[in-house]
């Protein structure tokens, strides 16, 4: 494929793009953030309102991945329409998951210019009509997916009936449960985020084998790492056999997955009452947002966020960045949420009017200078937060 029109000015020097299908700092599977991002040689690809956009980090501009001049880029007829749970770049193709045509999730691929969409395989055994909330993972030619409370792997392009079950979830004593896949070196992982019947949040990490017998529990958050977890938010990252773990309102821990030894990397107790983190290969970014006061600490909804702290992997604070200029420019901002980070920038959404408002401003924030740059072409910037679409959809007059 040829580069999309949105990103013809390829950054120089060309970025080193991970083509394994799984990019660690792009793995932001979280329904409370933008949930689909991947890096390609033509910039970052991200989804908004069902359409995939290309973001050029050098020009700080983004545009739909669609070359049809007559297209309004607003519905399923657009070349950039994916309406997907995830985005993945593998062997020169962009992969996504979609269930538009039937109540069953399928994996699709397209050229980087938005053409040549084709169905690859099913990643759900039977159509259920239920919302499938877990992001699959494509890694080195293997697809990992979740269906009916079990985790599976299947070769890319293979019939789903050749899939191998890796883990069947035991829901005993769980009030809530969600899953997130991960890959590091040659290993595949899955983290289970649980609200237990006793009201305690817990994360349980599994290393996935080639079958159920080979899958094993590696780690679970203890009361040391999550003392009386007040809200549901935890952020984590695995690199070279080390788990970096931040539970909101606590410290950042480093856990060696071979020995199980835990080390407090960044002491935040007494520094931050609450927060979220995103990770890149070189930095840990922590934002001081808090649970939404209206919805409560177990909702996953967040509010505020006015200070960004950038740490390195030795635990040293490299820079503290004030986001006050965002609130001065847009006094109606309700929440700032980090989307992802690379080795030079943090990308952040500022929601206007209310959490998850269609009206939002997209920022690229320099880790070195702290400069805040608005991304041009972000669709949320054109929407007025004071007459949002959600009012009409929900019958609010």
CSV table of N, CA and C in Angstrom, one decimal, residues 118-219:
chain,number,residue,atom,x,y,z
A,118,UNK,N,-10.5,-6.9,3.7
A,118,UNK,CA,-10.9,-8.3,3.5
A,118,UNK,C,-11.0,-9.0,4.8
A,119,UNK,N,-12.0,-9.9,4.9
A,119,UNK,CA,-12.2,-10.7,6.1
A,119,UNK,C,-11.1,-11.8,6.2
A,120,UNK,N,-10.5,-11.9,7.3
A,120,UNK,CA,-9.4,-12.9,7.5
A,120,UNK,C,-10.0,-14.1,8.2
A,121,UNK,N,-10.7,-14.0,9.3
A,121,UNK,CA,-11.2,-15.1,10.0
A,121,UNK,C,-12.2,-14.7,11.1
A,122,UNK,N,-12.9,-15.7,11.6
A,122,UNK,CA,-13.8,-15.4,12.7
A,122,UNK,C,-13.0,-15.5,14.0
A,123,UNK,N,-13.4,-14.7,15.0
A,123,UNK,CA,-12.7,-14.8,16.3
A,123,UNK,C,-13.8,-14.9,17.4
A,124,UNK,N,-14.9,-15.5,17.0
A,124,UNK,CA,-16.0,-15.8,17.9
A,124,UNK,C,-16.7,-17.0,17.4
A,125,UNK,N,-17.0,-18.0,18.3
A,125,UNK,CA,-17.5,-19.3,17.8
A,125,UNK,C,-18.9,-19.2,17.4
A,126,UNK,N,-19.8,-18.5,18.1
A,126,UNK,CA,-21.2,-18.4,17.8
A,126,UNK,C,-21.6,-16.9,18.0
A,127,UNK,N,-22.6,-16.5,17.1
A,127,UNK,CA,-23.1,-15.2,17.3
A,127,UNK,C,-24.0,-15.1,18.5
A,128,UNK,N,-23.8,-14.2,19.4
A,128,UNK,CA,-24.5,-14.1,20.6
A,128,UNK,C,-25.3,-12.8,20.8
A,129,UNK,N,-25.0,-11.8,19.9
A,129,UNK,CA,-25.7,-10.5,20.1
A,129,UNK,C,-25.2,-9.7,21.2
A,130,UNK,N,-24.2,-10.3,22.0
A,130,UNK,CA,-23.7,-9.6,23.2
A,130,UNK,C,-22.5,-8.7,22.8
A,131,UNK,N,-22.3,-7.6,23.5
A,131,UNK,CA,-21.1,-6.8,23.3
A,131,UNK,C,-19.9,-7.5,23.6
A,132,UNK,N,-18.9,-7.6,22.8
A,132,UNK,CA,-17.7,-8.3,23.0
A,132,UNK,C,-16.7,-7.2,23.4
A,133,UNK,N,-16.3,-7.2,24.7
A,133,UNK,CA,-15.6,-6.0,25.2
A,133,UNK,C,-14.1,-6.2,25.3
A,134,UNK,N,-13.6,-7.4,24.9
A,134,UNK,CA,-12.2,-7.6,25.0
A,134,UNK,C,-11.4,-7.5,23.7
A,135,UNK,N,-10.3,-6.8,23.8
A,135,UNK,CA,-9.5,-6.6,22.6
A,135,UNK,C,-8.7,-7.9,22.3
A,136,UNK,N,-8.8,-8.4,21.1
A,136,UNK,CA,-7.9,-9.6,20.8
A,136,UNK,C,-6.4,-9.1,20.6
A,137,UNK,N,-5.5,-10.0,20.4
A,137,UNK,CA,-4.1,-9.7,20.2
A,137,UNK,C,-3.6,-10.5,19.0
A,138,UNK,N,-2.9,-9.8,18.1
A,138,UNK,CA,-2.2,-10.4,17.0
A,138,UNK,C,-0.7,-10.3,17.3
A,139,UNK,N,0.0,-11.5,17.4
A,139,UNK,CA,1.4,-11.4,17.7
A,139,UNK,C,2.2,-12.5,17.0
A,140,UNK,N,3.0,-12.1,16.1
A,140,UNK,CA,3.9,-13.0,15.3
A,140,UNK,C,3.1,-14.2,14.7
A,141,UNK,N,2.0,-13.8,14.1
A,141,UNK,CA,1.2,-14.8,13.3
A,141,UNK,C,0.2,-15.6,14.1
A,142,UNK,N,0.0,-15.3,15.4
A,142,UNK,CA,-1.0,-16.0,16.2
A,142,UNK,C,-2.0,-14.9,16.7
A,143,UNK,N,-3.2,-15.3,16.7
A,143,UNK,CA,-4.3,-14.5,17.2
A,143,UNK,C,-4.8,-15.0,18.5
A,144,UNK,N,-4.8,-14.1,19.5
A,144,UNK,CA,-5.4,-14.5,20.8
A,144,UNK,C,-6.7,-13.8,21.0
A,145,UNK,N,-7.7,-14.5,21.5
A,145,UNK,CA,-9.0,-13.9,21.6
A,145,UNK,C,-9.8,-14.6,22.8
A,146,UNK,N,-10.8,-13.9,23.2
A,146,UNK,CA,-11.6,-14.4,24.3
A,146,UNK,C,-13.1,-14.6,23.8
A,147,UNK,N,-13.6,-15.7,24.2
A,147,UNK,CA,-15.0,-16.0,23.8
A,147,UNK,C,-15.7,-16.9,24.9
A,148,UNK,N,-16.8,-16.4,25.4
A,148,UNK,CA,-17.6,-17.2,26.4
A,148,UNK,C,-16.8,-17.6,27.6
A,149,UNK,N,-16.0,-16.7,28.1
A,149,UNK,CA,-15.3,-16.9,29.4
A,149,UNK,C,-14.0,-17.8,29.2
A,150,UNK,N,-13.5,-17.9,28.0
A,150,UNK,CA,-12.3,-18.7,27.8
A,150,UNK,C,-11.4,-18.0,26.9
A,151,UNK,N,-10.1,-18.2,27.1
A,151,UNK,CA,-9.0,-17.6,26.3
A,151,UNK,C,-8.5,-18.6,25.3
A,152,UNK,N,-8.4,-18.2,24.0
A,152,UNK,CA,-8.0,-19.1,22.9
A,152,UNK,C,-6.8,-18.5,22.1
A,153,UNK,N,-6.1,-19.4,21.4
A,153,UNK,CA,-5.2,-18.9,20.4
A,153,UNK,C,-5.5,-19.7,19.1
A,154,UNK,N,-5.2,-19.0,18.0
A,154,UNK,CA,-5.4,-19.6,16.7
A,154,UNK,C,-4.5,-19.0,15.7
A,155,UNK,N,-4.0,-19.7,14.7
A,155,UNK,CA,-3.1,-19.2,13.7
A,155,UNK,C,-3.8,-18.2,12.9
A,156,UNK,N,-3.1,-17.1,12.5
A,156,UNK,CA,-3.7,-16.1,11.7
A,156,UNK,C,-4.2,-16.7,10.4
A,157,UNK,N,-5.4,-16.4,10.1
A,157,UNK,CA,-6.1,-16.9,8.8
A,157,UNK,C,-6.7,-18.3,9.0
A,158,UNK,N,-6.5,-18.9,10.1
A,158,UNK,CA,-7.0,-20.3,10.2
A,158,UNK,C,-8.5,-20.3,10.7
A,159,UNK,N,-9.1,-21.4,10.4
A,159,UNK,CA,-10.5,-21.6,10.8
A,159,UNK,C,-10.6,-21.6,12.4
A,160,UNK,N,-11.6,-21.0,12.9
A,160,UNK,CA,-11.7,-20.8,14.4
A,160,UNK,C,-11.8,-22.2,15.0
A,161,UNK,N,-12.3,-23.2,14.4
A,161,UNK,CA,-12.4,-24.5,15.0
A,161,UNK,C,-11.1,-25.2,15.2
A,162,UNK,N,-10.0,-24.6,14.7
A,162,UNK,CA,-8.7,-25.1,15.0
A,162,UNK,C,-8.1,-24.4,16.2
A,163,UNK,N,-8.8,-23.4,16.8
A,163,UNK,CA,-8.3,-22.7,17.9
A,163,UNK,C,-8.1,-23.6,19.1
A,164,UNK,N,-7.1,-23.3,19.9
A,164,UNK,CA,-6.8,-24.0,21.1
A,164,UNK,C,-7.2,-23.2,22.4
A,165,UNK,N,-7.9,-23.9,23.3
A,165,UNK,CA,-8.3,-23.2,24.5
A,165,UNK,C,-7.0,-23.2,25.4
A,166,UNK,N,-6.7,-22.0,26.0
A,166,UNK,CA,-5.6,-21.8,26.8
A,166,UNK,C,-5.9,-21.6,28.3
A,167,UNK,N,-7.1,-21.1,28.5
A,167,UNK,CA,-7.5,-20.9,29.9
A,167,UNK,C,-9.0,-20.7,30.0
A,168,UNK,N,-9.7,-21.4,30.9
A,168,UNK,CA,-11.1,-21.2,31.1
A,168,UNK,C,-11.3,-20.5,32.4
A,169,UNK,N,-12.0,-19.3,32.4
A,169,UNK,CA,-12.1,-18.5,33.6
A,169,UNK,C,-13.0,-19.1,34.6
A,170,UNK,N,-12.5,-19.1,35.9
A,170,UNK,CA,-13.4,-19.5,37.0
A,170,UNK,C,-13.9,-18.2,37.6
A,171,UNK,N,-15.2,-18.0,37.5
A,171,UNK,CA,-15.9,-16.7,37.9
A,171,UNK,C,-16.3,-16.8,39.4
A,172,UNK,N,-16.0,-17.8,40.1
A,172,UNK,CA,-16.3,-17.9,41.5
A,172,UNK,C,-15.8,-16.7,42.3
A,173,UNK,N,-16.7,-16.1,43.1
A,173,UNK,CA,-16.2,-15.0,43.9
A,173,UNK,C,-15.9,-13.7,43.2
A,174,UNK,N,-16.2,-13.6,41.9
A,174,UNK,CA,-16.0,-12.4,41.2
A,174,UNK,C,-17.2,-11.6,40.9
A,175,UNK,N,-17.2,-10.3,41.3
A,175,UNK,CA,-18.4,-9.4,41.0
A,175,UNK,C,-18.2,-8.8,39.6
A,176,UNK,N,-16.9,-8.5,39.2
A,176,UNK,CA,-16.6,-8.0,37.9
A,176,UNK,C,-15.3,-8.6,37.4
A,177,UNK,N,-15.2,-8.7,36.1
A,177,UNK,CA,-14.0,-9.3,35.6
A,177,UNK,C,-13.7,-8.8,34.2
A,178,UNK,N,-12.5,-8.4,33.9
A,178,UNK,CA,-12.1,-8.0,32.5
A,178,UNK,C,-10.7,-8.5,32.3
A,179,UNK,N,-10.4,-8.6,31.0
A,179,UNK,CA,-9.1,-9.2,30.6
A,179,UNK,C,-8.3,-8.3,29.6
A,180,UNK,N,-7.0,-8.5,29.6
A,180,UNK,CA,-6.2,-7.7,28.7
A,180,UNK,C,-5.0,-8.6,28.3
A,181,UNK,N,-4.8,-8.8,27.0
A,181,UNK,CA,-3.6,-9.6,26.5
A,181,UNK,C,-2.3,-8.7,26.5
A,182,UNK,N,-1.2,-9.4,26.5
A,182,UNK,CA,0.1,-8.7,26.4
A,182,UNK,C,1.1,-9.7,25.8
A,183,UNK,N,2.1,-9.2,25.2
A,183,UNK,CA,3.2,-10.0,24.6
A,183,UNK,C,4.6,-9.3,25.0
A,184,UNK,N,5.6,-10.1,25.3
A,184,UNK,CA,6.9,-9.6,25.6
A,184,UNK,C,7.9,-10.7,25.3
A,185,UNK,N,8.8,-10.3,24.4
A,185,UNK,CA,9.8,-11.3,23.8
A,185,UNK,C,9.0,-12.5,23.2
A,186,UNK,N,9.2,-13.7,23.7
A,186,UNK,CA,8.5,-14.8,23.1
A,186,UNK,C,7.3,-15.2,23.9
A,187,UNK,N,7.0,-14.5,25.0
A,187,UNK,CA,5.9,-14.9,25.9
A,187,UNK,C,4.6,-14.1,25.6
A,188,UNK,N,3.5,-14.8,25.8
A,188,UNK,CA,2.2,-14.1,25.7
A,188,UNK,C,1.6,-14.2,27.1
A,189,UNK,N,0.8,-13.1,27.5
A,189,UNK,CA,0.3,-13.0,28.8
A,189,UNK,C,-1.2,-12.6,28.7
A,190,UNK,N,-1.9,-12.8,29.8
A,190,UNK,CA,-3.2,-12.2,30.0
A,190,UNK,C,-3.4,-11.8,31.4
A,191,UNK,N,-3.9,-10.5,31.6
A,191,UNK,CA,-4.1,-10.0,33.0
A,191,UNK,C,-5.6,-10.0,33.2
A,192,UNK,N,-6.0,-10.5,34.3
A,192,UNK,CA,-7.4,-10.5,34.7
A,192,UNK,C,-7.6,-9.5,35.8
A,193,UNK,N,-8.4,-8.5,35.5
A,193,UNK,CA,-8.7,-7.4,36.5
A,193,UNK,C,-10.1,-7.7,37.1
A,194,UNK,N,-10.1,-7.9,38.4
A,194,UNK,CA,-11.2,-8.5,39.1
A,194,UNK,C,-11.7,-7.6,40.3
A,195,UNK,N,-13.0,-7.5,40.4
A,195,UNK,CA,-13.6,-7.0,41.7
A,195,UNK,C,-14.1,-8.2,42.4
A,196,UNK,N,-13.5,-8.5,43.5
A,196,UNK,CA,-13.8,-9.7,44.3
A,196,UNK,C,-15.1,-9.5,45.1
A,197,UNK,N,-15.7,-10.6,45.6
A,197,UNK,CA,-16.9,-10.5,46.3
A,197,UNK,C,-16.7,-9.7,47.6
A,198,UNK,N,-15.5,-9.7,48.1
A,198,UNK,CA,-15.2,-9.0,49.4
A,198,UNK,C,-15.0,-7.5,49.1
A,199,UNK,N,-15.2,-7.0,47.9
A,199,UNK,CA,-15.0,-5.6,47.6
A,199,UNK,C,-13.6,-5.1,47.2
A,200,UNK,N,-12.7,-6.1,47.1
A,200,UNK,CA,-11.3,-5.7,46.9
A,200,UNK,C,-11.0,-5.9,45.4
A,201,UNK,N,-10.3,-5.0,44.8
A,201,UNK,CA,-9.8,-5.1,43.4
A,201,UNK,C,-8.5,-5.9,43.4
A,202,UNK,N,-8.4,-6.7,42.4
A,202,UNK,CA,-7.2,-7.5,42.3
A,202,UNK,C,-6.9,-7.8,40.8
A,203,UNK,N,-5.6,-7.7,40.5
A,203,UNK,CA,-5.1,-8.1,39.1
A,203,UNK,C,-4.3,-9.4,39.2
A,204,UNK,N,-4.7,-10.4,38.3
A,204,UNK,CA,-4.0,-11.7,38.3
A,204,UNK,C,-3.4,-11.9,36.9
A,205,UNK,N,-2.1,-12.1,36.9
A,205,UNK,CA,-1.4,-12.3,35.6
A,205,UNK,C,-1.1,-13.7,35.3
A,206,UNK,N,-1.5,-14.1,34.1
A,206,UNK,CA,-1.2,-15.5,33.6
A,206,UNK,C,-0.2,-15.4,32.4
A,207,UNK,N,0.7,-16.4,32.4
A,207,UNK,CA,1.5,-16.6,31.2
A,207,UNK,C,0.8,-17.7,30.4
A,208,UNK,N,0.6,-17.4,29.1
A,208,UNK,CA,-0.2,-18.3,28.3
A,208,UNK,C,0.7,-19.4,27.7
A,209,UNK,N,0.3,-20.6,27.8
A,209,UNK,CA,1.1,-21.7,27.1
A,209,UNK,C,0.5,-22.0,25.7
A,210,UNK,N,0.9,-23.1,25.2
A,210,UNK,CA,0.3,-23.5,23.9
A,210,UNK,C,-0.9,-24.3,24.0
A,211,UNK,N,-1.3,-24.6,25.3
A,211,UNK,CA,-2.6,-25.2,25.6
A,211,UNK,C,-2.9,-25.0,27.1
A,212,UNK,N,-4.0,-25.5,27.6
A,212,UNK,CA,-4.4,-25.2,29.0
A,212,UNK,C,-3.3,-25.7,30.0
A,213,UNK,N,-2.7,-26.9,29.7
A,213,UNK,CA,-1.7,-27.4,30.6
A,213,UNK,C,-0.5,-26.5,30.7
A,214,UNK,N,-0.2,-25.8,29.7
A,214,UNK,CA,1.0,-24.9,29.7
A,214,UNK,C,0.8,-23.5,30.2
A,215,UNK,N,-0.5,-23.2,30.5
A,215,UNK,CA,-0.8,-21.8,31.0
A,215,UNK,C,-0.7,-21.9,32.6
A,216,UNK,N,0.0,-20.8,33.1
A,216,UNK,CA,0.2,-20.8,34.5
A,216,UNK,C,0.0,-19.4,35.1
A,217,UNK,N,-0.5,-19.3,36.3
A,217,UNK,CA,-0.6,-18.0,37.0
A,217,UNK,C,0.8,-17.6,37.5
A,218,UNK,N,1.2,-16.4,37.1
A,218,UNK,CA,2.5,-15.8,37.5
A,218,UNK,C,2.5,-14.9,38.7
A,219,UNK,N,1.5,-14.1,38.8
A,219,UNK,CA,1.5,-13.1,39.9
A,219,UNK,C,0.1,-12.6,40.1
